[in-house]
Amino acid sequence: MLRIAIQAKGRLNEDSSAMLRELGIDVDDSKRKFLSPSSNFPIELLYMRDDDIPAVVASGTAQLGIVGLNEVEEKGHDVQIVEKLGFGGCRISLAIPKAEAYEGPSWFEGKRIATSYPNILRKYLDDKGINARIEVITGSVEIAPAAGIADAIFDIVSSGGTLVSNGLKEVERVFESEAVLISNGCLSPEDQAILDEMLFRLESARISRGKKYLLMNLPKASLPQALQILPAMRSPTVLPLAEEGWCSLHSVVDTASLWDKVRALKAIGAEGILVLDIDKIIL
Ligand code: PRT
Ligand code: ZN
């Protein structure tokens, strides 16, 4: 049984559960406990605060964890990043009162900066050769300048709305983050096999994202042009139709180019075009 630590409550909880479900792994949110096994896959979920996830994975209490890269970097525990997961995207930025003139990082020389990420900030300041005082605050960092606790903040930004509503402006984007799957790097062969199965399913879910399945009836004479329009994974599937001179054509297309392709296919005589969602693509 492989144990995965995920956030109990907060911004990453829902997306972490949704990702596991997308992999066909049942996770029971309704009777959520501290520790909860999946009913159809050999994993159990350990629900905890995101701050603690890197440590429980590093110690081996959980073999895997889903957590923001920002927490991994800040805590500095010995864990491996197995996969970036594409949700929970944000950045950690330096922000100052909006009325301040800003010409570069030297603005921070001698200033007080409030943050919950002192290690990432210290590294940035050292790299730039800037002397500043770091005030560690665990919540509501954005009110620190107005409250007179600090001159600037170093905090997570996503839309930027929180900064604006607190009269601040983002001046340096220091660290880009998203949710990542982490491991302690010494999995047993059984646990490695479970992880490999998860990664295989993750890859097929990723490939199918942004793709549609397209099928249509087409005059056989238009087939050469249709094959130009539809470069499918290998080649489109062509099936005969009962009606003489017609065939059925199936293909996978990128959602981004879907309407261009539909227009081009109609122009060469395609009829009865169906566009279907794809659940998984397994190569
Ligand atoms: O209780 P626990 O310790 O588990 O949760 P937490 O309160 O520490 O974390 P939580 O749930 O707020 O965030 C979990 C993770 O989500 C973070 O570590 C990031 O990896 C990621 N994430 C993504 C964010 C945001 N987006 C985000 N916008 N974490 C926090 N914010 C906050 C930010 O602190 C600021 O207050 O949202 C505000 C800014 O948002 P905008 O959209 O106004 O810019
Ligand atoms: Zn936290």
Coordinates of N, CA and C and ligand atoms in Angstrom, one line a residue, residues 6-13 48-53 67-72 87-92 116-117 138-142 155-166 170 177-180, ligand 1:
I6 N -1.8 14.5 0.8 CA -2.4 15.6 0.1 C -2.9 16.6 1.1
Q7 N -3.2 17.8 0.6 CA -3.7 18.9 1.4 C -5.1 18.6 1.9
A8 N -5.3 18.7 3.2 CA -6.6 18.4 3.8 C -7.7 19.4 3.4
K9 N -7.3 20.7 3.5 CA -8.2 21.8 3.2 C -7.4 22.8 2.5
G10 N -8.0 23.5 1.6 CA -7.3 24.6 1.0 C -7.3 24.5 -0.5
R11 N -6.5 25.3 -1.2 CA -6.5 25.5 -2.6 C -6.2 24.3 -3.4
L12 N -5.3 23.4 -2.9 CA -4.9 22.2 -3.7 C -5.7 21.0 -3.4
N13 N -6.6 21.0 -2.4 CA -7.3 19.8 -2.0 C -8.2 19.3 -3.1
M48 N -3.3 16.3 5.2 CA -2.6 17.2 6.2 C -2.4 18.6 5.6
R49 N -1.9 19.5 6.5 CA -1.6 20.8 6.0 C -0.5 20.8 5.0
D50 N -0.6 21.7 4.0 CA 0.4 21.6 2.9 C 1.9 21.8 3.4
D51 N 2.0 22.6 4.5 CA 3.3 22.9 5.0 C 4.1 21.7 5.5
D52 N 3.3 20.6 5.9 CA 3.9 19.4 6.5 C 4.2 18.4 5.4
I53 N 3.7 18.5 4.2 CA 3.8 17.5 3.2 C 5.3 17.2 2.8
V67 N 1.9 18.7 -3.6 CA 2.1 20.0 -2.8 C 2.6 21.0 -3.8
G68 N 2.5 22.3 -3.4 CA 3.0 23.4 -4.3 C 4.6 23.3 -4.3
L69 N 5.1 23.6 -5.4 CA 6.6 23.7 -5.6 C 7.2 24.7 -4.6
N70 N 6.4 25.7 -4.3 CA 6.8 26.8 -3.4 C 7.1 26.2 -2.0
E71 N 6.3 25.3 -1.5 CA 6.5 24.7 -0.2 C 7.7 23.7 -0.3
V72 N 7.9 23.0 -1.4 CA 9.0 22.1 -1.5 C 10.3 22.9 -1.4
F87 N -1.7 22.2 -12.1 CA -2.7 23.0 -11.4 C -2.0 23.7 -10.2
G88 N -2.8 24.6 -9.6 CA -2.2 25.4 -8.4 C -1.1 26.4 -8.8
G89 N -1.2 26.8 -10.1 CA -0.2 27.7 -10.6 C -0.2 29.1 -9.9
C90 N 0.9 29.6 -9.5 CA 1.1 30.9 -8.9 C 2.5 31.3 -8.9
R91 N 2.8 32.5 -8.4 CA 4.2 32.9 -8.3 C 4.5 33.5 -7.0
I92 N 5.7 33.6 -6.6 CA 6.0 34.4 -5.3 C 6.7 35.6 -5.8
S116 N 6.0 34.8 4.2 CA 6.0 33.5 4.8 C 7.0 32.6 4.2
Y117 N 7.8 33.1 3.3 CA 8.8 32.3 2.5 C 10.2 32.9 2.7
T138 N 3.0 34.6 9.1 CA 2.4 33.3 8.6 C 1.1 33.6 7.8
G139 N 0.4 34.7 8.1 CA -0.8 34.9 7.4 C -1.0 36.4 7.1
S140 N -1.9 36.7 6.1 CA -2.2 38.1 5.8 C -1.0 39.0 5.6
V141 N -0.1 38.4 4.9 CA 1.2 39.2 4.6 C 0.9 40.5 3.9
E142 N -0.1 40.5 3.1 CA -0.4 41.7 2.2 C -0.8 42.9 3.0
D155 N 5.2 37.6 -1.4 CA 4.1 36.7 -1.2 C 3.6 36.0 -2.5
I156 N 2.7 35.1 -2.3 CA 2.1 34.4 -3.4 C 1.2 35.3 -4.2
V157 N 1.3 35.3 -5.5 CA 0.4 36.1 -6.3 C -0.2 35.1 -7.4
S158 N -1.5 35.3 -7.6 CA -2.1 34.5 -8.7 C -2.7 35.5 -9.7
S159 N -3.9 36.0 -9.4 CA -4.5 37.0 -10.3 C -3.9 38.4 -10.1
G160 N -3.4 38.7 -8.9 CA -2.8 40.0 -8.6 C -3.9 40.8 -7.9
G161 N -5.1 40.4 -7.8 CA -6.2 41.1 -7.1 C -5.9 41.5 -5.7
T162 N -5.3 40.6 -4.9 CA -5.1 40.9 -3.5 C -4.1 42.0 -3.4
L163 N -3.1 42.1 -4.2 CA -2.1 43.2 -4.2 C -2.8 44.5 -4.5
V164 N -3.6 44.5 -5.6 CA -4.3 45.8 -6.0 C -5.2 46.2 -4.8
S165 N -5.9 45.3 -4.2 CA -6.9 45.8 -3.2 C -6.2 46.2 -1.9
N166 N -4.9 45.9 -1.8 CA -4.1 46.4 -0.6 C -3.2 47.5 -1.0
E170 N 3.2 44.7 -7.9 CA 4.2 43.6 -8.0 C 5.4 44.1 -8.8
S177 N 5.5 28.8 -9.4 CA 5.1 27.5 -8.8 C 3.9 26.9 -9.4
E178 N 3.8 25.6 -9.2 CA 2.5 24.9 -9.5 C 2.6 23.6 -8.6
A179 N 1.4 22.9 -8.6 CA 1.4 21.7 -7.8 C 2.3 20.6 -8.4
V180 N 3.0 19.9 -7.5 CA 3.9 18.8 -8.0 C 3.7 17.6 -7.2
Ligands
PRT1 O1 -4.0 25.0 5.7 P1 -2.8 24.9 4.8 O2 -1.5 25.2 5.5 O3 -2.8 23.5 4.2 O4 -3.1 25.8 3.6 P2 -2.4 27.3 3.3 O5 -3.4 28.3 3.8 O6 -1.0 27.3 3.7 O7 -2.4 27.2 1.7 P3 -3.5 27.5 0.6 O8 -4.5 26.5 0.6 O9 -3.9 29.0 0.6 O10 -2.6 27.3 -0.7 C1 -2.0 26.1 -1.0 C2 -1.1 26.2 -2.2 O11 -1.8 26.7 -3.3 C3 0.0 27.2 -2.1 O12 1.2 26.8 -1.3 C4 0.4 27.5 -3.5 O13 1.2 26.5 -4.0 C5 -1.0 27.4 -4.2 N1 -1.6 28.6 -4.6 C6 -2.0 28.9 -5.9 C7 -1.9 29.7 -3.8 C8 -2.5 30.7 -4.6 N2 -2.6 30.2 -5.9 C9 -2.9 31.9 -4.1 N3 -3.5 32.8 -4.8 N4 -1.7 29.9 -2.5 C10 -2.1 31.1 -2.0 N5 -2.7 32.1 -2.7 C11 -3.1 33.3 -1.9 C12 -2.0 34.3 -1.7 O14 -1.3 34.0 -0.5 C13 -2.6 35.6 -1.6 O15 -3.2 35.9 -0.3 O16 -4.0 34.1 -2.6 C14 -3.8 35.5 -2.5 C15 -3.4 36.0 -3.8 O17 -4.2 35.7 -4.8 P4 -4.6 36.7 -6.0 O18 -5.3 35.9 -7.0 O19 -5.4 37.8 -5.4 O20 -3.3 37.2 -6.6

